[in-house]
Amino acid sequence: VQLQASGGGLVQAGGSLRLSCAASGRTFNRYTVAWFRQAPGKEREFLAVISWSGGSTRYADSVKGRFTISRDNAKNTAYLQMNSLKPEDTAVYYCAAELWGSTTSADFRSWGQGTQGTQVT
């Protein structure tokens, strides 16, 4: 599967953004999808994952209660709704997918190119 992430931008602290991850092909509903981010000078950080059916999700403690991952298999798209944004959320955000992946795993072999940088001021 090929992934295309979009939706980053400039936002004030306390604001919201929604990121999208559009997938190619007709097997998107077989892929578990996750969101990661990487801030300048820092390692890539796991944020959230959603199962292929959408029935199971898991979040990093740093975003739990503020970010929501979802998917629309009919549109071959996954989303990350980000609310109550903080300056420390400034990063480039990536989506990733794994065929029949587990939401407890951190192994994802398909990656999008990353959104334009999200900057929270």
mmCIF file of C-alpha atoms in Angstrom:
data_model
loop_
_atom_site.group_PDB
_atom_site.id
_atom_site.type_symbol
_atom_site.label_atom_id
_atom_site.label_comp_id
_atom_site.label_asym_id
_atom_site.label_seq_id
_atom_site.Cartn_x
_atom_site.Cartn_y
_atom_site.Cartn_z
ATOM 1 C CA VAL A 1 0.000 0.000 0.000
ATOM 2 C CA GLN A 2 1.169 3.544 -0.726
ATOM 3 C CA LEU A 3 0.359 6.270 1.775
ATOM 4 C CA GLN A 4 0.023 10.035 1.369
ATOM 5 C CA ALA A 5 -0.219 12.123 4.528
ATOM 6 C CA SER A 6 -1.558 15.670 4.507
ATOM 7 C CA GLY A 7 -3.029 18.347 6.741
ATOM 8 C CA GLY A 8 -0.146 19.869 8.686
ATOM 9 C CA GLY A 9 0.239 23.594 9.157
ATOM 10 C CA LEU A 10 0.593 26.498 11.553
ATOM 11 C CA VAL A 11 -1.775 26.628 14.519
ATOM 12 C CA GLN A 12 -1.955 28.451 17.821
ATOM 13 C CA ALA A 13 -1.655 26.609 21.118
ATOM 14 C CA GLY A 14 -5.020 25.240 22.131
ATOM 15 C CA GLY A 15 -6.119 24.914 18.526
ATOM 16 C CA SER A 16 -6.947 21.872 16.418
ATOM 17 C CA LEU A 17 -5.825 20.230 13.208
ATOM 18 C CA ARG A 18 -6.903 17.109 11.371
ATOM 19 C CA LEU A 19 -4.359 15.049 9.486
ATOM 20 C CA SER A 20 -5.316 12.660 6.707
ATOM 21 C CA CYS A 21 -3.558 9.551 5.434
ATOM 22 C CA ALA A 22 -4.827 8.490 2.017
ATOM 23 C CA ALA A 23 -3.962 4.995 0.811
ATOM 24 C CA SER A 24 -3.797 3.546 -2.662
ATOM 25 C CA GLY A 25 -5.233 0.206 -3.679
ATOM 26 C CA ARG A 26 -8.293 -1.787 -2.716
ATOM 27 C CA THR A 27 -6.900 -3.589 0.328
ATOM 28 C CA PHE A 28 -6.712 -0.688 2.769
ATOM 29 C CA ASN A 29 -9.227 -2.426 5.007
ATOM 30 C CA ARG A 30 -6.630 -5.148 5.661
ATOM 31 C CA TYR A 31 -4.068 -2.716 7.065
ATOM 32 C CA THR A 32 -3.560 -1.534 10.609
ATOM 33 C CA VAL A 33 -2.618 2.162 10.469
ATOM 34 C CA ALA A 34 -0.546 4.242 12.862
ATOM 35 C CA TRP A 35 0.586 7.838 13.258
ATOM 36 C CA PHE A 36 4.066 8.880 14.329
ATOM 37 C CA ARG A 37 5.841 12.198 14.575
ATOM 38 C CA GLN A 38 9.377 13.460 14.613
ATOM 39 C CA ALA A 39 10.366 16.780 16.080
ATOM 40 C CA PRO A 40 13.662 18.484 15.127
ATOM 41 C CA GLY A 41 16.563 16.810 16.879
ATOM 42 C CA LYS A 42 14.371 14.110 18.408
ATOM 43 C CA GLU A 43 13.632 10.465 17.690
ATOM 44 C CA ARG A 44 10.473 9.381 15.938
ATOM 45 C CA GLU A 45 7.611 8.972 18.403
ATOM 46 C CA PHE A 46 4.625 6.650 18.200
ATOM 47 C CA LEU A 47 1.302 8.473 18.680
ATOM 48 C CA ALA A 48 -1.666 6.254 17.877
ATOM 49 C CA VAL A 49 -2.722 3.115 16.046
ATOM 50 C CA ILE A 50 -6.027 1.783 14.744
ATOM 51 C CA SER A 51 -6.820 -1.770 13.738
ATOM 52 C CA TRP A 52 -7.796 -2.754 10.199
ATOM 53 C CA SER A 53 -11.459 -2.888 11.232
ATOM 54 C CA GLY A 54 -11.337 0.308 13.256
ATOM 55 C CA GLY A 55 -12.511 -1.576 16.309
ATOM 56 C CA SER A 56 -9.327 -1.235 18.335
ATOM 57 C CA THR A 57 -7.145 1.776 19.039
ATOM 58 C CA ARG A 58 -4.145 2.577 21.219
ATOM 59 C CA TYR A 59 -2.536 5.891 22.100
ATOM 60 C CA ALA A 60 0.706 7.170 23.494
ATOM 61 C CA ASP A 61 0.332 8.767 26.910
ATOM 62 C CA SER A 62 1.569 12.065 25.499
ATOM 63 C CA VAL A 63 -1.523 12.451 23.283
ATOM 64 C CA LYS A 64 -4.185 10.395 25.055
ATOM 65 C CA GLY A 65 -7.330 12.446 25.530
ATOM 66 C CA ARG A 66 -6.223 15.086 22.996
ATOM 67 C CA PHE A 67 -5.724 13.138 19.772
ATOM 68 C CA THR A 68 -8.175 10.749 18.117
ATOM 69 C CA ILE A 69 -7.318 8.261 15.392
ATOM 70 C CA SER A 70 -10.031 7.074 13.031
ATOM 71 C CA ARG A 71 -10.465 5.606 9.583
ATOM 72 C CA ASP A 72 -12.934 5.439 6.750
ATOM 73 C CA ASN A 73 -12.247 2.270 4.796
ATOM 74 C CA ALA A 74 -14.719 3.264 2.091
ATOM 75 C CA LYS A 75 -12.519 6.303 1.396
ATOM 76 C CA ASN A 76 -9.194 4.469 1.921
ATOM 77 C CA THR A 77 -8.274 7.141 4.447
ATOM 78 C CA ALA A 78 -7.181 7.313 8.063
ATOM 79 C CA TYR A 79 -7.269 10.451 10.170
ATOM 80 C CA LEU A 80 -5.646 11.964 13.209
ATOM 81 C CA GLN A 81 -7.751 14.633 14.902
ATOM 82 C CA MET A 82 -5.491 16.742 17.086
ATOM 83 C CA ASN A 83 -7.097 18.979 19.713
ATOM 84 C CA SER A 84 -5.696 21.147 22.505
ATOM 85 C CA LEU A 85 -2.421 21.428 20.647
ATOM 86 C CA LYS A 86 0.695 22.406 22.552
ATOM 87 C CA PRO A 87 4.011 23.841 21.359
ATOM 88 C CA GLU A 88 5.606 20.458 22.076
ATOM 89 C CA ASP A 89 3.354 18.946 19.380
ATOM 90 C CA THR A 90 5.415 20.788 16.779
ATOM 91 C CA ALA A 91 6.786 18.094 14.442
ATOM 92 C CA VAL A 92 6.512 16.398 11.079
ATOM 93 C CA TYR A 93 3.781 13.773 11.244
ATOM 94 C CA TYR A 94 3.882 10.425 9.446
ATOM 95 C CA CYS A 95 1.365 7.679 8.854
ATOM 96 C CA ALA A 96 2.345 4.043 8.534
ATOM 97 C CA ALA A 97 0.563 0.784 7.805
ATOM 98 C CA GLU A 98 1.039 -2.926 8.271
ATOM 99 C CA LEU A 99 -0.946 -5.693 6.581
ATOM 100 C CA TRP A 100 -3.054 -7.452 9.226
ATOM 101 C CA GLY A 101 -0.907 -5.700 11.816
ATOM 102 C CA SER A 102 -1.513 -5.788 15.540
ATOM 103 C CA THR A 103 -2.268 -2.640 17.504
ATOM 104 C CA THR A 104 0.218 -3.840 20.113
ATOM 105 C CA SER A 105 3.070 -3.894 17.603
ATOM 106 C CA ALA A 106 5.375 -1.066 16.600
ATOM 107 C CA ASP A 107 6.468 -2.696 13.333
ATOM 108 C CA PHE A 108 5.144 -0.949 10.240
ATOM 109 C CA ARG A 109 6.610 -1.558 6.811
ATOM 110 C CA SER A 110 4.652 0.953 4.730
ATOM 111 C CA TRP A 111 5.259 4.652 5.372
ATOM 112 C CA GLY A 112 3.939 7.892 3.989
ATOM 113 C CA GLN A 113 6.242 10.781 3.187
ATOM 114 C CA GLY A 114 5.264 12.964 6.127
ATOM 115 C CA THR A 115 3.015 15.991 6.273
ATOM 116 C CA GLN A 116 4.229 19.510 5.908
ATOM 117 C CA GLY A 117 5.536 20.510 9.297
ATOM 118 C CA THR A 118 2.987 21.184 12.011
ATOM 119 C CA GLN A 119 3.998 24.162 14.113
ATOM 120 C CA VAL A 120 2.166 25.113 17.283
ATOM 121 C CA THR A 121 2.883 28.638 18.488
#
